[in-house]
Each structure stands twice: as structure tokens, then as C-alpha cells.
Amino acid sequence: MSRLGLRAIALGYLAALLVAPVALIFYRAFEHGFGAAWSAVTTPDALHALQLTLLMVVVAVPLNTVFGVACALLLARRRFPGKALIDALIDLPFAVSPVVVGLALILVYGRTGWLGQALADNGIRVIFSTPGMIIATIFVSLPFVVREVVPVLEELGVEQEEAARTLGASQWQVLTRVTLPSIRWGVGYGVVLTTARAVGEFGAVAVVSGRLAGQTETLTLLVESRFERFDLVGAYAASVVLALISLAVLVGMTLIQRRKVA
Amino acid sequence: MIVLLPLAAVVARSTDGGLDGFWRAVSSREAVAALRLTLIVSVAVVAINAVMGTLIAWVLVRDEFPGKRVVSAVIDLPFALPTIVAGVTLLALYGPKSPLGVNIAFTRVGVALALLFVTLPFVVRAVQPVLLALDREMEEAASSLGASPLTTFRRIVLPNLRPAIVAGASLAFARALGEFGSVVLISGNVPFKTEVAAVFIYAQIGNDNVTGAAAVSVVLLALSLLLLASVSRLGKRRHDE
Amino acid sequence: MAIEVRGVSKRFGDFAALSDVSLTIPGGSLTALLGPSGSGKSTLLRVIAGLERPDAGSVSIEGRDVTRAPARQRNVGFVFQHYAAFKHMTVRENVAFGLRVRKRPKAEIAKRVDELLALVHLTGWADRYPSQLSGGQRQRMALARALAVQPSVLLLDEPFGALDARVRAELRDWLRRLHERIHVTTVFVTHDQHEAMEVAEQIAVMREGRIEQVGAPAEVYDRPANEFVMGFVGPVTRLGERALRPHDLRLSREPVKGARQAIVERVVPLGFEVRVELRAEGGEGLSAQLTRSQAAALGVGEGDLVWVRAADEEATRRSGRGSDVSATPQASAASPTRG
């Protein structure tokens, strides 16, 4: 088959599967004018959903970044018993269905869950409220930073760190002056992916949130509930907000990728 | 604490009614139908994307055309786009109000389309770096020895890409097995017809049949773990070579 | 004539890799394409093989014009610098590849592969994978693979470039003996003049996409067409206006008519030979090469004063003969070239 033929097939597939559908919702959202779309994303429910989504990001991303970098340093620089097991377990959230994640959290933190009684006695409500959604978000976006940083650390090798140590740098100085600056683009890439997942998570959050409009509804849940209520313009408008965030993520990924290569 | 404990709770809960209860939950007609549909559609989708993903990776590495970098960035769209939005966009183009006059809503084709969307990047991203690092001289050697372009691809390029294709396909398969967000709107959750495993679990949670949900979850978990283990084995083997 | 290259040009973007190159390679010969990197030697080899298509000119192999034919229809054997081993195949499968794509009968393939593995001394390694072989073994495997299809010409692109010095010397020697046995027209690319001198029957020296000179090793060394060739195929030193080989300088302890005075700066023993680094009156540096016994007879050390002249002036100026030491007992016929 000719080069042009292969190119046409590849681009045609991408266009039909990815580009055309996403382009169409931009068109559909603004079909009835910019005003209709704007008012659909500025209703109290929509604004609350946006806030809640941002809250997920603000809590989950920093936590997962710190955990991810620490975990990556451990996996790439230390030997300890059970390392292979941890290495395998880190990927688990990628392999588990988001719905199963939600179910699992209910079974631990829910009313009848393992910790449910203890939490209820202290007046803490996890499931059907924000803490549960945050835990769900952390769960599903946990591996990104680790997975991006470990290969960077491995490729970096230990020579620069050893050089710094022979020059009299303390453990902390080695970390902050040598290691962290060298992995910053890897971390950045992981953070972007974590953010994308935190913004976009649907299944796990849907299960643990209880879907209370104006209370535990994130943007993704809002899209679904509007779609189910046949509020198509509202669903498309909220989708466009999420799609714009994704496009920003894509741009970020591309820019960082270029830096990483350079 | 965040990962293992909850998953352990799922396993524990699935056997609340003893192994008998677990077996009864997993072998209920609806659960079997959901699991079977999930497996069949996932296999088909992964097969398609293994071929298309390899082809796209080939075009991205070996072809030159204006806008290639944009195309390369677009590959990651399914990773960046919330799954529910993926479902909404696919329905907008191919659903009841399709400008193309097709309607895949509430059909298995629709489910497959959603899974094709979300699993597209895996094989592309696994194959791309391997293809980039592939020794072009091997192909030149083959052609100097008399091999046609097709033979060179089949006998030289493909065997070298196979581990990457298998690794990417396994990840795509794990993703397809558990996919929920992009499928939930398109499938319409018609039991025995378009209800996949994740949607089934979601419905059971809603019906307070937590044991049933947990049992099917355990089946999904086991499959995912198996895949994960085989991928990391594969990765290690490649590392050793 | 086994290979006839006529007026071949090839550009890569702005870079002219080959400019109007013509070259004839006699059947059964062993030819080296010698030149610095970027001289176009590899490109020329790849054009002959059909791995690059020339922008202009023609290539014929054994009388057949193959300019438009793809590599797979040229029946050439090509050996790459980095072996291009098929990593996913065993040694046996690698060697058999060309025969298998030609759909030869299984028995014939097995027999031919066994012969070739014996020829390259890899009989015991047939079922190993390339990753289990050393560099030298991989290159021998690549050679067997190229020879398996009984190519009309064998082309080798820097075949020993990736190997360490000792293995390289072994393989050079082995390649020459192999060529004596099978007599296939062979062209190899190298940037190492020693390698070209030692292995080839004919050398084509290239620079900046052109062929500067073609000739037997002794001819290229002793009668270089220009100063570039002279400098590339061997060491050069300057005596006033003249460029000549360091072993063509004569040193003496006593004043000689027409010779120049110089101070010995350093005496460097190089095993069998000794290099004497000198500074002449005008301040210019030059170096002479003597055998060890000559150096001992001359008995110079750092700081000594000597008189230097070219060997070919010896015949006309006979003064001071008794203390004269000649670097080449039979004065070579180096034709003086001017820069």
C-alpha cells in the first residue's frame, strides 16, 4: 500500500473517531448563540459543579505530586524488600474500573463499611459527600506522577548525585539542587496528566457522590445528569468547558514533551 | 491505605454469602451476559486498535506531512478528555440526532465505538518509541537480500514491534474491561443487550445489591491483575534482552 | 567490468553528497572507497546497492543497467557497520533469510547455510541469537548472510568500524583471505587508510563528493594525485616548500650542502620505528621517521643539531655520505608535489 494511502487511512480514522465528534459539540453548544451556552454554564448548579471540580484538583494534585515524587525516588533509588510488589501495585488504579473503585470506597467508608461505624460515631461523613469524592479522585489519579518520574530518574542515573555528594552536598541539598531540578519536566508531565484525570473522573466519583445536584455534583456528573434530562444545550455547554480544559492539557503535554526531549 | 484496603473490602464483600453466594452472583444470567459482552467487545475493539494504532504510529514515525505535530498531540485526546464528554461527543455525531443519519445509541456498535475512542492511544504510544528506535539498517539489509516491502514489514518490522503491540493492547484491554464513563450514555444500559460489566456493577450498587456488584467486580479485578502482571513480565523480558 | 558508475550525483537538501562521480570496478577485485567522513563514500556505496537513488547518472552491475532497480532486485550483498542483525532471528535464520525470501527448497537452504556458517567459523553458534554474539561474530554472521544469496557484488560499509582494534585487525586479514577464496567483486568503505592499504587491491580516494584518485595502494601512496590524497593516505611533513613523507627525510650529524639545519625537539620511539621531531632554522616544525637501527646509528637526542634534506636529493648531492642515514634504504620514487 502506498505511503499516501496509509496516511489517508490513519488520518481518516483519527478524524472520524476523535476530531469530528469533539468539533461537533463545540458547534452544537453554540448553535443557539453564545448567550444560551454562557447562561447554561453559569447557573448556580453549574458554578457549584465547577467549584467542586476545582476543589478535587486543588486537593488531589498536590497530594499525588508529593506522594508520586517520593514514591518514585524510593522505587528508583532504593532497594528494599517488597519493592517489586509496590512497583506492581502502583499501577493498580490504572487497571481497576472506576466503578469498582467507587464500590470499594463505599465498602470501607460507607455506612455499613469497615470504617463506616467509627467514622459515623465521630460525625464524619465520607461517602455521599466531598471527602469520599476526594479520596476517589486521589485513588484514580495516583499513578501518573510515579509512572512519569521513575523512568526519568532511571535514565538520569546516579552520577550527578554522587558528584554532588563528593563535592560536600548534604542529602537535602542533593535532592533540592540536583535531583529535583533534573526531573522537573517529568514531574510536570505527571502533574498535567493527574490534573486531567482529576478533572475528568466520572465513574468513581459518580458512585461515591450520591449525585446530589448543587452539593456533590462535579462538572462531569453535571454533564451526565443534564444529558439524561435531555437538556442537550446545557450538557454540550458543560462538555465544552471540560473539552477546553482537555485542550489546555494537550497543549501542556505537547510543550512539556518538547522540553523533555530537548 | 487508599488503594489496597478498599480493594480488599471488595474481595471480602463478594464472598459475604460464602463461595456459593459469590458463584451465584457471578453466574446470574444478567451478570454472565454483561461479562460476556464486555469480553467480546473488548477483544474486538483491542484487535481493531492494535492494527489501527500500529498503522498510526507508522504514519507518525515514517511519514512526513504538514501538521504532523498537531496529529501527534491529538492522539492523546482520549487521555485528556473526560470519558463522559467522550460519550456525549460520540452521541452528538453518531447518536439519535446524528447529522450523518446514523444512530448507534443503545447498540453494541455504540459501545464498541466508545471503547475504540478511549483505548486508541495505548497501542500508538507503545509502538511509536519502538518504531523510532528500530534499526533502519535491518530493513535495508532485508531489502538488499531480496525481500519485498511487504515481506520486510512482515518478517522484520512486525516481529520487532510485537512486544510493544502486545503491551499496548494489554493496557487497552484492561482499560476496555473496566470502562464506564464513555459507555454509560451510549449503551443505554439495556440488560442482556448493551450492558457491560462496569455498567452492570453501577446498576447493582444503585439497587443495593452490593454483594452482586462486588462479585462481578472481583472478576474484573482478577482479569486486570492478570493483564498487569503479564505486561510487567513482558516489560522485564524486553529489558533483559 | 563488474560495476560501472557513470556521472552519479546525489544531494541531501543543500548538501552535495556526490558530484558527478564515475568509477569502474573490475570483476573479482577488492576495492576500498577511502575518505574522511562526509566525503560521500558511504553514499556512493549505498547508490551502488540501490539503498539510495541517485539524482543523476547511472549504475550498472555486470553489464545490466540497475539505476532504476530497487535494492532487492540487484543481487548485491550488503554488510552494515552496525551489523543490522535481525535481532529476533537466530544466527541460522539470519543467514537463511535471503534464500528463504527467494523460496529456495528447504534442503538446499540448510546445506548452504551450514557451508556459510563453517566459512565464517560460526558453526557452533547457529541457534544463538545475535544478542548472544560478540561484535566480531555478529559481523561475520552479517557477512555470511550477505554471501548466502551468492551476490554478484559484495558491498561493505565501514564493516569493521564498530569493532575494537584487535578484532578489527583479525577481521581485515580474514576478509582478504576470504576474498582470495571466493573471488566475489568486493567494495568496502573505510576512513582508515591503513585498513585500505592492507586489504584492498584498488583504492578510490574521495573528498567532498568527488573521487580524487583511483589506483593500487602503492600507487596512491607513492604517487598521490594531489596534496589531499598524499595527506590522507599517509603522514606528511614539510621541508620548505615541499610536502613529503617523514621517512623520505634524511638526517645527518654533519653539515651537508643544500641541507637545512634543525634542532631535535623530541625523539619518540614507536616500536619498530622512531619519530624525530625537529625545528628548522626558520622556526617551522617537521618530523622524520627512521627505523630503530638507523636512529641508533645516528645517535641523536633532544637538543642536538642535525642537517635535514629530502631523500631524492641524495643522488645529486653526494657530500657527507659517510655519516648519512637513510630512512628508506631503497629511495622511494615519490614524485614531488607542490601545494
Coordinates of C-alpha atoms in Angstrom, one line a residue, chain A residues 111-248:
Chain A
R111 CA -22.5 3.4 56.4
T112 CA -22.1 -0.4 56.5
G113 CA -18.4 -0.3 55.6
W114 CA -15.4 -1.4 57.6
L115 CA -14.7 2.0 58.9
G116 CA -18.2 3.3 58.5
Q117 CA -19.3 2.9 62.1
A118 CA -16.2 4.5 63.5
L119 CA -16.4 7.5 61.2
A120 CA -20.2 7.9 61.8
D121 CA -19.5 7.9 65.6
N122 CA -17.2 10.8 65.1
G123 CA -19.6 12.6 62.9
I124 CA -17.5 12.3 59.8
R125 CA -19.3 11.6 56.6
V126 CA -17.2 10.4 53.7
I127 CA -19.5 8.7 51.3
F128 CA -22.1 10.8 49.5
S129 CA -20.0 13.9 50.4
T130 CA -16.9 15.7 49.4
P131 CA -14.2 13.7 51.3
G132 CA -15.2 10.5 49.6
M133 CA -15.1 12.2 46.2
I134 CA -11.6 13.5 47.0
I135 CA -10.4 10.1 48.1
A136 CA -11.9 8.6 44.9
T137 CA -10.1 11.2 42.8
I138 CA -6.8 10.6 44.6
F139 CA -7.2 6.9 44.0
V140 CA -7.7 7.1 40.3
S141 CA -5.0 9.7 39.6
L142 CA -2.4 8.2 41.9
P143 CA 0.0 6.5 39.5
F144 CA 0.6 9.3 36.9
V145 CA 3.4 11.2 38.6
V146 CA 5.2 8.0 39.7
R147 CA 5.0 6.5 36.3
E148 CA 6.4 9.6 34.6
V149 CA 9.2 10.2 37.1
V150 CA 10.6 6.7 37.6
P151 CA 11.9 6.4 34.0
V152 CA 13.3 9.9 34.1
L153 CA 15.2 9.1 37.3
E154 CA 16.4 5.8 35.9
E155 CA 17.7 7.4 32.8
L156 CA 19.3 10.2 34.8
G157 CA 21.4 7.7 36.7
V158 CA 23.1 8.5 40.0
E159 CA 26.4 10.0 38.7
Q160 CA 25.3 13.6 39.1
E161 CA 24.0 12.9 42.6
E162 CA 27.2 11.1 43.5
A163 CA 29.2 14.0 42.1
A164 CA 27.3 16.4 44.3
R165 CA 27.9 14.2 47.3
T166 CA 31.6 14.2 46.7
L167 CA 31.5 17.9 46.5
G168 CA 30.1 18.0 50.0
A169 CA 26.4 18.4 49.4
S170 CA 24.1 17.1 52.1
Q171 CA 21.3 14.7 51.4
W172 CA 18.8 17.5 51.3
Q173 CA 21.0 19.7 49.1
V174 CA 21.4 16.8 46.6
L175 CA 17.7 16.4 46.4
T176 CA 16.8 20.1 46.0
R177 CA 19.8 21.2 43.9
V178 CA 20.4 18.2 41.7
T179 CA 17.7 15.6 41.6
L180 CA 14.5 17.7 41.6
P181 CA 15.7 20.2 39.0
S182 CA 16.6 17.4 36.7
I183 CA 13.2 15.7 37.0
R184 CA 11.1 18.8 36.9
W185 CA 9.8 18.2 33.4
G186 CA 8.9 14.6 34.1
V187 CA 7.1 15.8 37.2
G188 CA 5.4 18.5 35.2
Y189 CA 4.1 15.9 32.7
G190 CA 2.8 13.7 35.5
V191 CA 1.1 16.7 37.1
V192 CA -0.7 17.6 33.8
L193 CA -1.9 14.0 33.4
T194 CA -3.0 13.9 37.1
T195 CA -4.9 17.1 36.6
A196 CA -6.6 15.8 33.5
R197 CA -7.7 12.7 35.3
A198 CA -8.9 14.6 38.4
V199 CA -11.0 17.0 36.3
G200 CA -12.4 14.2 34.1
E201 CA -13.1 11.4 36.6
F202 CA -16.6 10.2 36.3
G203 CA -17.3 6.6 37.4
A204 CA -15.6 6.5 40.8
V205 CA -17.0 9.9 41.7
A206 CA -20.4 9.0 40.4
V207 CA -20.6 6.0 42.7
V208 CA -19.4 7.7 45.9
S209 CA -21.1 11.1 45.4
G210 CA -24.7 10.2 45.7
R211 CA -25.3 12.7 42.9
L212 CA -26.9 15.5 44.8
A213 CA -27.3 18.4 42.5
G214 CA -25.7 21.6 43.8
Q215 CA -24.0 19.6 46.6
T216 CA -21.9 16.6 45.3
E217 CA -22.1 17.2 41.6
T218 CA -18.9 17.8 39.7
L219 CA -18.7 19.0 36.1
T220 CA -18.6 15.5 34.7
L221 CA -21.6 14.5 36.8
L222 CA -23.4 17.6 35.7
V223 CA -22.8 16.7 32.0
E224 CA -24.4 13.3 32.5
S225 CA -27.4 14.5 34.5
R226 CA -28.2 17.2 32.0
F227 CA -27.9 14.8 29.2
E228 CA -30.2 12.3 31.0
R229 CA -32.7 15.2 31.4
F230 CA -32.5 16.0 27.7
D231 CA -31.0 19.4 28.5
L232 CA -28.7 19.0 25.5
V233 CA -27.5 22.6 25.2
G234 CA -26.7 22.5 28.9
A235 CA -24.8 19.2 28.5
Y236 CA -22.9 20.4 25.4
A237 CA -22.0 23.7 27.1
A238 CA -20.6 21.9 30.2
S239 CA -18.8 19.5 27.9
V240 CA -17.2 22.3 26.0
V241 CA -15.9 23.7 29.3
L242 CA -14.3 20.3 30.0
A243 CA -13.1 19.9 26.5
L244 CA -11.4 23.3 26.7
I245 CA -9.6 22.1 29.8
S246 CA -8.6 19.0 28.0
L247 CA -7.2 21.0 25.1
A248 CA -5.2 23.1 27.5

